[in-house]
mmCIF file of C-alpha atoms and ligand atoms in Angstrom:
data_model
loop_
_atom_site.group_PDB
_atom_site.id
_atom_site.type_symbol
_atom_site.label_atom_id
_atom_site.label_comp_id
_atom_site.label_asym_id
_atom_site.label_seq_id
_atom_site.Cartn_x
_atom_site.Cartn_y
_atom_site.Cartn_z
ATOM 1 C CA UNK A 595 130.514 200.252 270.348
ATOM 2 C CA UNK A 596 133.487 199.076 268.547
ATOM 3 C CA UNK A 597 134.026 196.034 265.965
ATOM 4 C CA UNK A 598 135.493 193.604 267.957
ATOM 5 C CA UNK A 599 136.823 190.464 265.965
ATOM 6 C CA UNK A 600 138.651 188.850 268.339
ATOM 7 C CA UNK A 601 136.424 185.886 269.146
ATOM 8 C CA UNK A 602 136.933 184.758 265.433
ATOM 9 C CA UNK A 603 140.970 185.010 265.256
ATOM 10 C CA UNK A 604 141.242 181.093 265.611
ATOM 11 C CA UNK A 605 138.846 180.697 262.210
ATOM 12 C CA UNK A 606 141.039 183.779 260.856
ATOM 13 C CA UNK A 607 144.098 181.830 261.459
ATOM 14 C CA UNK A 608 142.756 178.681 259.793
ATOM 15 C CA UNK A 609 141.893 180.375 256.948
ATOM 16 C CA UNK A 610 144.795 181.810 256.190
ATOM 17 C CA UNK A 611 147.111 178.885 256.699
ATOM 18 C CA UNK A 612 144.384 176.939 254.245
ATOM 19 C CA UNK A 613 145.313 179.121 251.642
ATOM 20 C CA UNK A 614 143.651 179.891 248.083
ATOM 21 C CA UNK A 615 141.128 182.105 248.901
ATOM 22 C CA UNK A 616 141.097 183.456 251.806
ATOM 23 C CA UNK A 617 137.920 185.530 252.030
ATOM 24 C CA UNK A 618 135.494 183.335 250.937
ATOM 25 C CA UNK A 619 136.076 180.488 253.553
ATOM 26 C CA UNK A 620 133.376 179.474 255.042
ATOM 27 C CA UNK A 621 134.906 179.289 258.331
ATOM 28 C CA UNK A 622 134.918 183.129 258.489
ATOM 29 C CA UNK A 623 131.011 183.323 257.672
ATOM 30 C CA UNK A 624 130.179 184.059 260.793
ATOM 31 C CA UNK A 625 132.933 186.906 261.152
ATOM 32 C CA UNK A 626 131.903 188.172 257.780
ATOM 33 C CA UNK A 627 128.259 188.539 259.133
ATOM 34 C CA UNK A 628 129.393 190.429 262.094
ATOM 35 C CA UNK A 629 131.449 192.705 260.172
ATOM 36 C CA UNK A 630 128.474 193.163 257.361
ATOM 37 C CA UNK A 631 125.806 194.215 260.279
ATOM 38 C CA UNK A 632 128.201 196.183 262.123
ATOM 39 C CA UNK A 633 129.192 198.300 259.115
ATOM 40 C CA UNK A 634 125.642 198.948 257.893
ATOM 41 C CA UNK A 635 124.372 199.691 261.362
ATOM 42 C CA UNK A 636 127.272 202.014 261.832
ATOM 43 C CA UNK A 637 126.870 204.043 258.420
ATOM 44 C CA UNK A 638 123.116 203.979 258.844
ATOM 45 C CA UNK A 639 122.686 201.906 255.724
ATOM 46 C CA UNK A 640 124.905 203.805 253.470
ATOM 47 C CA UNK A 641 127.450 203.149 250.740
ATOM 48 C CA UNK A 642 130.915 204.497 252.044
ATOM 49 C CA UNK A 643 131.518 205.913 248.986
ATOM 50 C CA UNK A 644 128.288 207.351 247.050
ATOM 51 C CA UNK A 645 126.764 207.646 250.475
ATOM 52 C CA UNK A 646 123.576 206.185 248.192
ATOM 53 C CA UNK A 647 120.974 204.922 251.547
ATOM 54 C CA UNK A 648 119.622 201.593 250.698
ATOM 55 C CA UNK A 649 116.402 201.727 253.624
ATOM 56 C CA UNK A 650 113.599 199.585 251.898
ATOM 57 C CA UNK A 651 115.542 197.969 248.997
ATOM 58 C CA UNK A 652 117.004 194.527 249.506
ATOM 59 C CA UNK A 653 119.019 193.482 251.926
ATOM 60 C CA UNK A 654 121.498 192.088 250.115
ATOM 61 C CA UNK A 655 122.148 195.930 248.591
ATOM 62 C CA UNK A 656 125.171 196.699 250.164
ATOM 63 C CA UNK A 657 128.359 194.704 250.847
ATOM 64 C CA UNK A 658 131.476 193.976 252.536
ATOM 65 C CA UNK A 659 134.244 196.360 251.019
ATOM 66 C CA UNK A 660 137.802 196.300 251.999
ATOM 67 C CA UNK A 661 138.533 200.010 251.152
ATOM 68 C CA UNK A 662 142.440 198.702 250.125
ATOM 69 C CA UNK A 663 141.477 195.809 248.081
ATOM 70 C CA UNK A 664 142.076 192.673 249.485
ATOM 71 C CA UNK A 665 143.982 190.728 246.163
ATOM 72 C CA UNK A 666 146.435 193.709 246.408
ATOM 73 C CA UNK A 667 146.920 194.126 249.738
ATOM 74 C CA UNK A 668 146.173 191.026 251.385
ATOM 75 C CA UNK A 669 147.900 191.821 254.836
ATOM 76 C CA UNK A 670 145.173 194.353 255.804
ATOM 77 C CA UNK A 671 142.013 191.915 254.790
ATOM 78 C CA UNK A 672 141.129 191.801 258.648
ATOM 79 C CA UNK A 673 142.073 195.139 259.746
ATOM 80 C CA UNK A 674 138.856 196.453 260.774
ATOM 81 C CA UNK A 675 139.490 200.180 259.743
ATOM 82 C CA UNK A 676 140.657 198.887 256.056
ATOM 83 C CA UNK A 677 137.022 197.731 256.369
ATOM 84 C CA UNK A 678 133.183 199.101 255.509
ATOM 85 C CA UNK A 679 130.314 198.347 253.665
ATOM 86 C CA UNK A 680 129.370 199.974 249.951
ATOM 87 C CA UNK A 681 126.724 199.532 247.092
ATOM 88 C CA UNK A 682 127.250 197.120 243.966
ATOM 89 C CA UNK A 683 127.847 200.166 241.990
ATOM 90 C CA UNK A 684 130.594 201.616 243.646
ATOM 91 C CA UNK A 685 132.543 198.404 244.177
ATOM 92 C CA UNK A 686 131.903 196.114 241.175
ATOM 93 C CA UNK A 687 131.667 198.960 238.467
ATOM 94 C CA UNK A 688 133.806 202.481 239.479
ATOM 95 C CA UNK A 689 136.232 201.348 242.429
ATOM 96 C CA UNK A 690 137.115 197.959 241.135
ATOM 97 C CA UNK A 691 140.686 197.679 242.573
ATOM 98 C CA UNK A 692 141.651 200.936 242.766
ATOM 99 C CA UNK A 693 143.524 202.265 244.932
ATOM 100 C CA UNK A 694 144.499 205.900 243.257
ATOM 101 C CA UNK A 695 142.781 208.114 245.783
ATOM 102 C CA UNK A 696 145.099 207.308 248.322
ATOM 103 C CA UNK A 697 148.019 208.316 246.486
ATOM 104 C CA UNK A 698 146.795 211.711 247.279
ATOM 105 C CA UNK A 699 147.793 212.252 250.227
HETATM 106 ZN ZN1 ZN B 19 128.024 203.456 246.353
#
């Protein structure tokens, strides 16, 4: 089973043409649900990064990352494969907005 966004495009749309910030529009709650479960189902409750598994600690444990950050790269916020779930940790604390590790390749 694949992420498929498509039935929230129109809300994407509108979101982006309100402008200021984009992500945290309420119009894409719904969407941002979708993508949360689909994410945590698909990496079995684990960080993308640390790969730390959060079974039986709070729900609200891991979170919607956007593996390019989103301020600096704003044109892939709804591409699905710029798109996963990690811990706090990892995404407040050591990623941040880095992007280094893909100027390894
Ligand atoms: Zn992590």
């Amino acid at each position: 089973m694949s992420l498929d966004i498509s039935e929230h495009l129109t809300a994407i749309e509108t979101a982006i043409n309100a402008g200021g910030n984009i992500w945290e529009n309420e119009l894409l709650s719904d969407l941002k649900s979708k993508v949360k479960e689909y994410y945590r189902e698909k990496l079995n409750e684990q960080c993308c990064y640390c790969r730390k598994n959060t079974h039986g600690e709070f729900k609200m444990v891991l979170d919607i990352e956007h593996i390019l950050p989103k301020s600096k790269f704003r044109h892939f916020m709804f591409h699905t494969y710029n798109l996963s779930v990690s811990c706090k940790r990892c995404n407040m604390n050591i990623k941040r907005e880095d992007f280094s590790f893909c100027k390894r390749y």
